[in-house]
């Protein structure tokens, strides 16, 4: 897509709070935007390095909890007479911590996946998410367990006399949009670079990648760190928006939602998670607005996904791309160069 | 050549066992700088296994491999490639979904100068490095004769051209020694003839070559010397 088109689209999205006055719709857009960031981060791993992280929500949840705890302050007894604690810190700092902690966790997982690839990576990532959920549930002193962390402060940015509060929805919407654009740019730069080529090489043919001197493990770690940090940042946004966090944030269904967004939109494409995220973030709300019963909704949902995966196995975005490129070539007619059929052996 | 050129690759009493199966029992030979050496032998003689050992894809059960006096034992494949020892694969091996140009660009990985920060910040160094890599990729495509195919997905090309992509990728890694595993299998006679010329061009550019091939006339034509491997032993 051309740069101009993207700028127009972003400007259009930025103008939404000016004319969309119904806060319920703004809420839907905010939550969808946060999930799109999470799906984009998953896409970096799943779509570009080819590793399926089915515990991706762990990074999201770790970001949410870290940001909540740093902004609320905490105190825990590690040994009977040793306590570790922290006074409440500004929310912007908490969000940076969340990004960093999630990134570090990603580093550890990435290092671990040095030995475990493919199916084992899937299992390690699921187990990891489950362990983190159990910690959040049972370390009551730190996390309040199922009672949840409440009254999480909203983000305010300010210099003397000038305070910018992200408590209200229009401001928060713009914050999410900004973060989404930043993450998009980071991923776009990454995947079109030397590092991104190394990641794709790992997905396409690991042995061949190694044979030309690519340290595949290093780039898998880089991808995991960036991906985890972004998911953590999305989690932090979510916490300071909803302003309550409990262990349900680690539920497997959230990972599944992200995977569905990425796969239907088109994994390994920049626009894929956005398209998938819009469909699976906004359509359910529209259906709900039409007062369709939830059961019917979920079935419609499932059917939609099966249809997409069945008819467009590579996802919506690649399907559109190949349709467009075939249309562009078709009018010029006969001059289409077709590679002679390979003598397969 | 009056003085004997130095030995670059030496394989010393290498053995490889897969459980009870002895793929290579005792292999010793050396390749000197600038040579084209043919490694031949019947199916299952252990030729590909030898390549896998030399390039770090397999650990030998015993024995030692040295390249330019560096012992290779324990090095990972990408580390060995960085020393200048690069191989191609017997079964066609390309990055299927990427186009030919991107394939070669991926092979040029080791020659990029930009760091991760350059990439994320879009620094001038990132841009100049990418420009250099693209120029080099075009040059390599011209060298192997694939410039017409640059924008086609590698996986859709005919078999013979996919083999060429494999060679282009290996060349992109800037080898001082190239190991080719049955590069002309599946090529028709005219493609093979062109490939022989390419091998000679590669040698002229200063690259030492070790070649595994069943096509004997081709081997006789390009190789300075032949090593025969049979039942895991060197017999000639
Ligand atoms: N990873 C492996 N595990 C078990 N056995 C193997 C493995 N790789 C190779 N072998 C066995 O080792 C022997 C040598 O195989 P290799 O592929 O090196 O032969 P080759 O000389 O390359 O044959 P070809 O001419 O058919 O390519 C064969 O018997 C093969 O089945
Ligand atoms: Mg072989």
XYZ file of C-alpha atoms and ligand atoms in Angstrom:
613
model
C 0.000 0.000 0.000
C 1.296 3.438 -0.803
C 2.487 5.765 1.899
C -0.074 8.398 0.906
C -2.956 5.983 1.274
C -1.738 4.956 4.719
C -1.434 8.597 5.818
C -4.959 9.345 4.649
C -6.256 6.302 6.481
C -4.483 7.297 9.683
C -5.755 10.885 9.426
C -9.257 9.551 8.922
C -8.940 7.310 11.964
C -7.557 10.192 14.004
C -10.619 12.263 13.181
C -13.000 9.630 14.534
C -13.466 11.187 18.012
C -14.568 14.424 16.301
C -17.650 12.911 14.741
C -18.252 9.658 16.592
C -19.916 10.932 19.724
C -21.331 7.674 20.986
C -18.841 6.565 23.623
C -19.941 2.978 23.344
C -18.599 2.798 19.794
C -15.436 4.558 20.849
C -15.028 1.919 23.545
C -15.339 -0.832 20.945
C -12.690 0.865 18.805
C -10.319 1.241 21.758
C -10.532 -2.397 22.788
C -10.253 -3.497 19.156
C -7.195 -1.279 18.719
C -5.494 -2.782 21.761
C -6.184 -6.283 20.504
C -4.883 -5.356 17.072
C -1.568 -4.318 18.656
C -1.449 -7.666 20.449
C -2.303 -9.509 17.230
C 0.379 -7.559 15.336
C 2.932 -8.620 17.914
C 1.848 -12.239 17.598
C 2.117 -11.943 13.828
C 5.785 -11.051 14.100
C 6.403 -14.481 15.620
C 3.751 -16.587 13.921
C 3.765 -14.911 10.528
C 7.411 -14.059 10.070
C 9.498 -16.561 12.051
C 6.826 -19.256 11.687
C 6.754 -20.116 15.399
C 3.286 -20.536 16.898
C 3.251 -18.996 20.369
C 0.059 -20.284 21.936
C 0.890 -18.601 25.203
C 1.084 -15.174 23.736
C -1.473 -13.787 26.149
C 1.096 -14.338 28.910
C 3.102 -11.373 27.645
C -0.063 -9.302 27.422
C -1.024 -10.257 30.992
C 2.483 -9.731 32.349
C 2.419 -6.246 30.874
C -0.997 -5.591 32.397
C 0.028 -6.766 35.863
C 3.422 -5.064 35.809
C 1.944 -1.735 34.848
C -0.822 -2.057 37.416
C 1.584 -2.984 40.218
C 4.164 -0.316 39.454
C 1.518 2.396 39.264
C -0.245 1.206 42.436
C 2.884 0.336 44.367
C 3.250 -2.979 46.178
C 4.899 -4.695 49.100
C 5.521 -8.420 49.442
C 7.198 -10.604 52.041
C 9.715 -12.769 50.272
C 11.114 -14.318 53.451
C 9.538 -13.961 56.900
C 11.567 -10.839 57.579
C 12.469 -9.651 54.096
C 10.023 -7.434 52.314
C 10.319 -6.028 48.859
C 8.202 -3.124 47.860
C 7.803 -0.121 45.692
C 6.017 3.165 46.124
C 3.463 4.112 43.444
C 5.116 5.450 40.305
C 3.716 7.567 37.466
C 1.681 5.644 34.940
C 3.902 6.413 31.948
C 6.828 4.931 33.871
C 4.742 1.894 34.801
C 3.898 1.340 31.153
C 7.568 1.477 30.205
C 8.323 -1.055 32.946
C 5.555 -3.282 31.595
C 7.090 -3.160 28.123
C 10.547 -3.926 29.510
C 9.453 -6.761 31.807
C 7.425 -8.411 29.046
C 10.413 -8.011 26.698
C 12.738 -9.654 29.230
C 10.299 -12.516 29.653
C 10.292 -12.832 25.880
C 14.066 -12.999 25.974
C 13.952 -15.935 28.393
C 11.345 -17.762 26.314
C 13.280 -17.051 23.126
C 16.460 -18.460 24.642
C 14.562 -21.535 25.721
C 13.226 -22.027 22.214
C 16.843 -22.363 21.122
C 16.251 -26.038 21.687
C 12.522 -26.259 21.220
C 10.978 -25.507 17.858
C 7.697 -26.287 16.181
C 5.331 -28.403 18.269
C 7.549 -28.163 21.343
C 7.538 -24.393 21.157
C 3.741 -24.497 21.135
C 3.687 -26.675 24.235
C 6.297 -24.616 26.086
C 4.407 -21.422 25.358
C 1.047 -22.816 26.525
C 2.570 -24.163 29.730
C 4.297 -20.863 30.344
C 1.023 -18.935 30.071
C -0.665 -21.386 32.434
C 2.117 -21.084 34.999
C 1.894 -17.292 34.903
C -1.884 -17.475 35.329
C -1.496 -19.720 38.381
C 1.022 -17.310 39.875
C -1.371 -14.411 39.340
C -4.167 -16.446 40.901
C -2.263 -17.700 43.953
C 0.259 -15.049 44.895
C -2.488 -13.134 46.603
C -0.191 -10.814 48.505
C 1.121 -9.399 45.249
C -1.797 -9.713 42.870
C -4.855 -9.906 45.132
C -5.543 -13.205 43.331
C -9.124 -13.533 42.120
C -10.081 -10.377 43.987
C -8.307 -8.448 41.247
C -6.253 -5.282 41.381
C -8.649 -2.350 41.514
C -8.501 1.399 41.165
C -5.626 1.295 38.731
C -4.806 4.921 37.898
C -5.384 6.321 34.432
C -2.546 7.746 32.412
C -1.838 11.446 32.772
C 1.022 13.205 31.122
C 1.940 16.627 32.316
C 4.372 19.416 32.797
C 3.798 22.174 35.325
C 0.402 23.686 34.812
C -0.352 21.605 31.740
C -1.976 18.261 32.353
C -3.043 15.843 29.700
C -5.364 13.177 31.031
C -6.161 9.966 29.217
C -9.115 9.236 31.431
C -11.625 10.249 28.807
C -12.330 7.993 25.861
C -11.468 10.329 22.961
C -8.000 10.963 24.401
C -7.452 7.278 25.116
C -8.587 6.396 21.629
C -5.918 8.685 20.194
C -3.306 7.150 22.477
C -4.181 3.653 21.259
C -4.109 4.834 17.655
C -0.663 6.356 18.188
C 0.687 3.174 19.765
C -0.797 1.146 16.935
C 0.946 3.299 14.346
C 4.251 3.146 16.244
C 4.087 -0.647 16.500
C 3.125 -0.913 12.840
C 6.130 1.178 11.808
C 8.498 -0.838 13.997
C 7.258 -4.129 12.556
C 7.273 -2.803 8.993
C 10.867 -1.628 9.321
C 11.934 -4.831 10.985
C 10.458 -7.258 8.494
C 11.770 -5.350 5.488
C 15.314 -5.328 6.815
C 18.199 -7.733 7.050
C 16.864 -8.927 10.404
C 13.419 -9.527 8.929
C 14.844 -11.481 6.030
C 16.643 -13.674 8.562
C 13.361 -14.257 10.415
C 11.539 -15.193 7.227
C 14.450 -17.436 6.270
C 13.940 -19.308 9.538
C 10.269 -19.781 8.645
C 10.941 -20.872 5.070
C 13.959 -23.145 5.445
C 16.003 -23.226 8.606
C 18.848 -25.402 7.289
C 19.300 -23.225 4.243
C 19.326 -20.120 6.429
C 22.085 -21.560 8.613
C 24.067 -22.641 5.576
C 24.424 -19.046 4.381
C 25.620 -17.867 7.780
C 22.429 -16.716 9.488
C 22.387 -17.202 13.247
C 18.720 -18.203 13.289
C 18.511 -18.495 17.053
C 19.624 -14.902 17.499
C 16.885 -13.625 15.207
C 14.284 -15.826 16.818
C 15.242 -14.241 20.135
C 15.067 -10.745 18.633
C 11.599 -11.469 17.239
C 10.406 -12.894 20.556
C 11.678 -9.913 22.533
C 10.105 -7.333 20.231
C 6.888 -9.307 20.037
C 6.665 -9.813 23.802
C 7.462 -6.172 24.546
C 4.708 -5.019 22.200
C 2.208 -7.438 23.683
C 3.227 -6.203 27.145
C 2.685 -2.616 26.086
C -0.759 -3.543 24.768
C -1.492 -5.204 28.101
C -0.451 -2.043 29.939
C -2.757 0.054 27.758
C -5.567 -2.345 28.527
C -5.006 -2.170 32.297
C -5.023 1.594 32.441
C -8.105 1.678 30.276
C -10.220 -0.926 32.065
C -8.526 0.000 35.365
C -8.949 -3.418 36.914
C -6.965 -6.579 36.274
C -7.565 -10.148 37.413
C -6.082 -13.553 36.496
C -8.718 -14.064 33.799
C -6.570 -11.859 31.609
C -4.420 -14.966 31.026
C -7.293 -17.039 29.664
C -6.437 -19.195 26.686
C -9.372 -17.748 24.749
C -7.507 -14.447 24.378
C -4.576 -16.150 22.700
C -7.022 -17.970 20.474
C -8.650 -14.674 19.564
C -5.279 -13.206 18.578
C -4.373 -16.274 16.530
C -7.736 -16.117 14.752
C -7.223 -12.440 13.954
C -3.776 -13.114 12.510
C -4.692 -16.239 10.564
C -7.879 -14.920 8.972
C -6.340 -11.547 8.160
C -3.245 -13.146 6.728
C -0.185 -14.163 8.701
C 3.111 -12.798 7.535
C 1.501 -9.668 6.076
C 1.587 -6.231 7.650
C -2.102 -5.514 7.145
C -3.311 -9.002 8.065
C -3.682 -8.581 11.840
C -5.384 -5.220 11.308
C -7.954 -6.628 8.912
C -8.480 -9.705 11.083
C -8.620 -7.549 14.197
C -11.248 -5.245 12.722
C -13.384 -8.194 11.658
C -13.209 -10.054 14.936
C -13.239 -6.953 17.121
C -16.007 -4.943 15.536
C -18.291 -7.443 13.806
C -19.317 -9.133 17.078
C -20.343 -5.756 18.452
C -22.322 -4.934 15.338
C -24.079 -8.281 15.603
C -24.807 -7.556 19.227
C -26.193 -4.177 18.248
C -28.551 -5.969 15.896
C -29.756 -7.878 18.944
C -28.697 -11.233 17.663
C -28.455 -13.781 20.429
C -24.912 -14.527 21.661
C -25.122 -18.236 20.812
C -26.057 -17.437 17.248
C -23.282 -14.869 17.182
C -20.643 -17.359 18.233
C -21.836 -19.806 15.616
C -21.750 -17.082 12.946
C -18.280 -16.269 14.133
C -17.075 -19.851 13.869
C -18.649 -20.317 10.477
C -17.026 -17.126 9.227
C -13.643 -18.302 10.364
C -14.016 -21.762 8.875
C -15.111 -20.193 5.580
C -12.141 -17.856 5.500
C -9.639 -20.565 6.337
C -11.239 -22.966 3.884
C -11.551 -20.646 0.908
C -8.643 -18.305 1.629
C -6.154 -20.554 3.390
C -3.507 -17.853 3.406
C -5.885 -15.263 4.790
C -7.827 -12.295 3.505
C -4.976 -9.879 2.779
C -2.862 -12.243 0.630
C -6.032 -13.211 -1.260
C -6.796 -9.565 -2.036
C -3.188 -8.914 -2.994
C -3.039 -11.767 -5.461
C -6.445 -10.774 -6.885
C -5.218 -7.204 -7.405
C -1.963 -8.250 -9.017
C -3.748 -10.634 -11.366
C -6.174 -7.832 -12.332
C -3.294 -5.461 -12.936
C -1.605 -7.938 -15.229
C -4.678 -9.277 -16.984
C -5.635 -6.266 -19.180
C -2.204 -6.319 -20.798
C -3.326 -9.708 -21.988
C -1.190 -12.162 -23.817
C 2.179 -10.829 -22.725
C 1.949 -12.538 -19.346
C 5.104 -14.529 -18.910
C 4.397 -17.960 -17.554
C 7.235 -20.044 -16.276
C 7.465 -23.294 -18.224
C 6.256 -26.237 -16.201
C 9.043 -27.718 -14.134
C 10.115 -31.252 -14.975
C 9.298 -32.377 -11.464
C 11.327 -35.172 -10.062
C 51.630 -23.296 -10.533
C 55.096 -24.188 -9.376
C 54.824 -24.248 -5.602
C 52.188 -26.593 -4.202
C 49.233 -24.409 -2.994
C 48.394 -24.671 0.660
C 45.840 -27.123 1.991
C 42.579 -25.379 2.908
C 40.295 -28.223 3.921
C 41.555 -31.310 5.687
C 39.356 -34.178 6.765
C 41.159 -36.458 9.138
C 39.992 -39.975 10.042
C 36.363 -38.935 10.183
C 33.793 -41.592 11.066
C 30.027 -41.191 11.283
C 27.757 -43.827 12.793
C 23.977 -43.592 12.885
C 23.210 -46.002 15.680
C 24.443 -49.291 14.265
C 24.739 -47.998 10.708
C 28.207 -46.917 9.641
C 27.724 -44.126 7.102
C 31.409 -43.194 7.011
C 33.925 -45.555 8.531
C 37.228 -43.768 8.094
C 37.612 -40.840 5.748
C 40.791 -38.853 5.223
C 41.485 -36.426 2.426
C 42.477 -32.831 1.814
C 41.652 -30.094 -0.659
C 44.181 -27.447 -1.680
C 43.487 -23.840 -2.398
C 42.058 -23.177 -5.859
C 41.340 -26.816 -6.697
C 38.149 -28.331 -8.008
C 37.905 -31.758 -6.419
C 35.232 -34.297 -7.287
C 33.888 -36.558 -4.532
C 32.196 -39.557 -6.103
C 30.819 -42.875 -4.998
C 27.718 -45.052 -5.266
C 24.374 -44.149 -3.666
C 24.570 -44.287 0.079
C 28.361 -44.080 0.108
C 28.226 -41.231 2.593
C 28.940 -38.222 0.371
C 26.124 -36.039 1.657
C 26.956 -37.192 5.170
C 30.518 -35.972 4.601
C 29.172 -32.561 3.556
C 26.972 -32.467 6.641
C 29.964 -33.138 8.860
C 32.185 -30.550 7.187
C 29.538 -27.810 7.399
C 28.534 -28.498 10.989
C 25.098 -30.027 10.356
C 26.258 -33.327 11.853
C 28.766 -34.148 14.564
C 31.239 -36.825 13.496
C 31.460 -39.862 15.737
C 35.228 -39.426 15.629
C 37.865 -37.612 13.626
C 38.605 -34.016 12.884
C 37.889 -31.450 10.167
C 40.007 -28.331 9.733
C 39.469 -25.380 7.468
C 42.377 -22.986 6.953
C 43.862 -24.395 10.136
C 40.678 -23.723 12.177
C 39.342 -26.901 13.785
C 35.637 -27.032 12.925
C 34.549 -29.478 15.603
C 31.788 -28.004 17.709
C 31.166 -24.992 15.467
C 27.593 -24.316 14.359
C 26.680 -24.257 10.674
C 26.351 -20.474 10.546
C 29.762 -20.048 12.177
C 31.365 -22.335 9.624
C 29.656 -20.426 6.812
C 31.170 -17.223 8.172
C 34.622 -18.795 7.923
C 33.995 -18.998 4.186
C 32.993 -22.647 3.879
C 29.568 -22.749 2.234
C 27.564 -25.689 0.904
C 24.572 -26.318 -1.317
C 22.017 -29.038 -0.747
C 21.341 -32.199 -2.725
C 17.592 -31.765 -2.558
C 16.571 -28.430 -4.025
C 16.629 -25.879 -1.341
C 15.325 -22.354 -1.784
C 13.190 -19.968 0.235
C 10.050 -21.073 -1.600
C 7.689 -18.178 -1.009
C 10.188 -15.409 -1.597
C 11.171 -14.173 -4.999
C 14.560 -14.891 -6.511
C 15.899 -11.448 -5.647
C 14.829 -11.745 -1.996
C 16.427 -15.188 -1.883
C 19.790 -13.768 -2.866
C 19.327 -10.787 -0.571
C 18.799 -13.243 2.284
C 22.009 -15.001 1.321
C 23.839 -11.677 1.565
C 22.919 -11.484 5.256
C 26.490 -11.604 6.519
C 27.470 -8.613 4.440
C 24.934 -6.132 5.769
C 26.434 -3.400 7.933
C 23.333 -2.173 9.723
C 22.519 -3.041 13.308
C 19.083 -3.650 14.730
C 18.988 -0.053 15.979
C 19.811 1.241 12.515
C 16.835 -0.728 11.259
C 14.415 0.460 13.916
C 15.474 4.095 13.633
C 15.827 4.057 9.844
C 19.322 5.579 9.978
C 21.329 6.593 6.896
C 23.566 3.583 7.502
C 20.537 1.308 7.215
C 19.652 2.849 3.878
C 23.146 2.774 2.426
C 23.690 -0.801 3.602
C 20.425 -1.927 2.028
C 21.330 -0.172 -1.217
C 24.705 -1.935 -1.328
C 23.104 -5.304 -0.663
C 20.600 -4.758 -3.462
C 23.349 -3.855 -5.916
C 25.280 -6.935 -4.924
C 22.199 -9.124 -5.253
C 21.694 -7.868 -8.800
C 25.310 -8.569 -9.582
C 25.058 -12.136 -8.319
C 21.860 -12.712 -10.293
C 23.657 -11.575 -13.443
C 26.636 -13.776 -12.585
C 24.518 -16.947 -12.443
C 22.203 -15.801 -15.237
C 18.964 -15.451 -13.289
C 18.398 -11.710 -13.726
C 15.288 -12.346 -15.838
C 13.724 -14.270 -12.971
C 14.434 -11.766 -10.213
C 10.820 -11.068 -9.312
C 9.369 -14.538 -9.586
C 8.681 -16.615 -6.480
C 11.534 -19.102 -6.169
C 9.201 -22.032 -5.595
C 7.482 -21.582 -8.987
C 10.640 -21.816 -11.112
C 11.677 -24.924 -13.033
C 13.887 -27.392 -11.239
C 17.099 -26.440 -13.033
C 16.682 -22.784 -12.159
C 15.963 -23.588 -8.536
C 19.312 -25.351 -8.443
C 20.894 -22.163 -9.730
C 19.209 -20.166 -6.977
C 20.824 -22.542 -4.494
C 24.222 -21.728 -5.981
C 23.449 -17.992 -6.063
C 22.515 -18.115 -2.385
C 25.753 -19.893 -1.536
C 27.776 -17.367 -3.552
C 26.005 -14.534 -1.754
C 27.491 -15.832 1.487
C 30.910 -14.991 -0.016
C 32.548 -18.405 0.179
C 36.247 -19.043 -0.152
C 35.337 -22.688 -0.594
C 32.113 -24.040 -2.051
C 30.704 -27.541 -1.521
C 28.257 -28.497 -4.273
C 26.033 -31.548 -3.669
C 24.900 -32.997 -7.025
C 24.302 -29.588 -8.582
C 23.372 -30.811 -12.060
C 21.045 -33.667 -11.128
C 17.752 -32.924 -12.843
C 19.281 -30.503 -15.326
C 19.045 -31.129 -19.054
C 22.275 -31.338 -21.133
C 22.253 -27.699 -22.193
C 21.641 -26.525 -18.626
C 24.459 -28.803 -17.488
C 26.814 -27.345 -20.097
C 25.989 -23.858 -18.910
C 26.508 -24.934 -15.334
C 29.987 -26.268 -16.150
C 30.895 -22.819 -17.448
C 29.525 -21.256 -14.287
C 31.632 -23.553 -12.115
C 34.717 -22.492 -14.044
C 33.791 -18.841 -13.609
C 33.410 -19.402 -9.885
C 36.814 -20.997 -9.679
C 38.373 -18.119 -11.611
C 36.991 -15.760 -8.998
C 39.231 -17.558 -6.497
C 36.865 -20.076 -4.907
C 37.965 -23.619 -4.112
C 35.330 -26.225 -4.977
C 34.430 -29.680 -3.695
C 31.856 -31.295 -5.948
C 29.662 -34.356 -5.404
C 28.146 -35.579 -8.653
C 26.886 -38.738 -10.360
C 27.175 -37.273 -13.857
C 30.633 -38.672 -14.657
C 31.294 -36.806 -17.915
C 30.588 -33.577 -16.083
C 32.893 -34.561 -13.222
C 35.681 -35.482 -15.653
C 35.271 -32.175 -17.430
C 35.483 -29.823 -14.471
C 37.491 -31.560 -11.773
C 41.257 -31.397 -11.303
C 41.225 -34.439 -9.069
C 38.756 -37.074 -7.940
C 38.246 -38.727 -4.570
C 36.257 -41.949 -4.502
C 34.231 -42.846 -1.448
C 32.857 -46.352 -1.125
C 31.170 -47.973 1.840
C 32.393 -45.134 3.947
C 36.032 -45.421 2.891
C 38.226 -43.512 0.494
C 39.372 -45.953 -2.151
C 41.095 -43.676 -4.664
N 20.342 -38.620 9.475
C 20.551 -39.909 9.155
N 20.127 -40.875 10.010
C 20.332 -42.179 9.711
N 20.958 -42.614 8.610
C 21.397 -41.704 7.727
C 21.214 -40.301 7.963
N 21.759 -39.625 6.925
C 22.251 -40.562 6.081
N 22.045 -41.806 6.557
C 22.510 -43.069 5.942
O 23.895 -42.949 5.730
C 24.263 -43.551 4.495
C 24.986 -42.535 3.652
O 24.055 -41.561 3.197
P 24.450 -40.320 2.291
O 23.223 -39.529 2.109
O 25.612 -39.638 2.893
O 24.857 -40.994 0.937
P 25.252 -40.317 -0.447
O 26.602 -40.801 -0.771
O 25.055 -38.854 -0.384
O 24.201 -40.967 -1.418
P 23.464 -40.371 -2.692
O 24.397 -40.549 -3.818
O 22.248 -41.216 -2.834
O 23.147 -38.961 -2.387
C 22.988 -44.067 3.865
O 22.891 -45.437 4.156
C 21.906 -43.297 4.567
O 20.722 -44.038 4.640
Mg 23.889 -37.512 -1.277
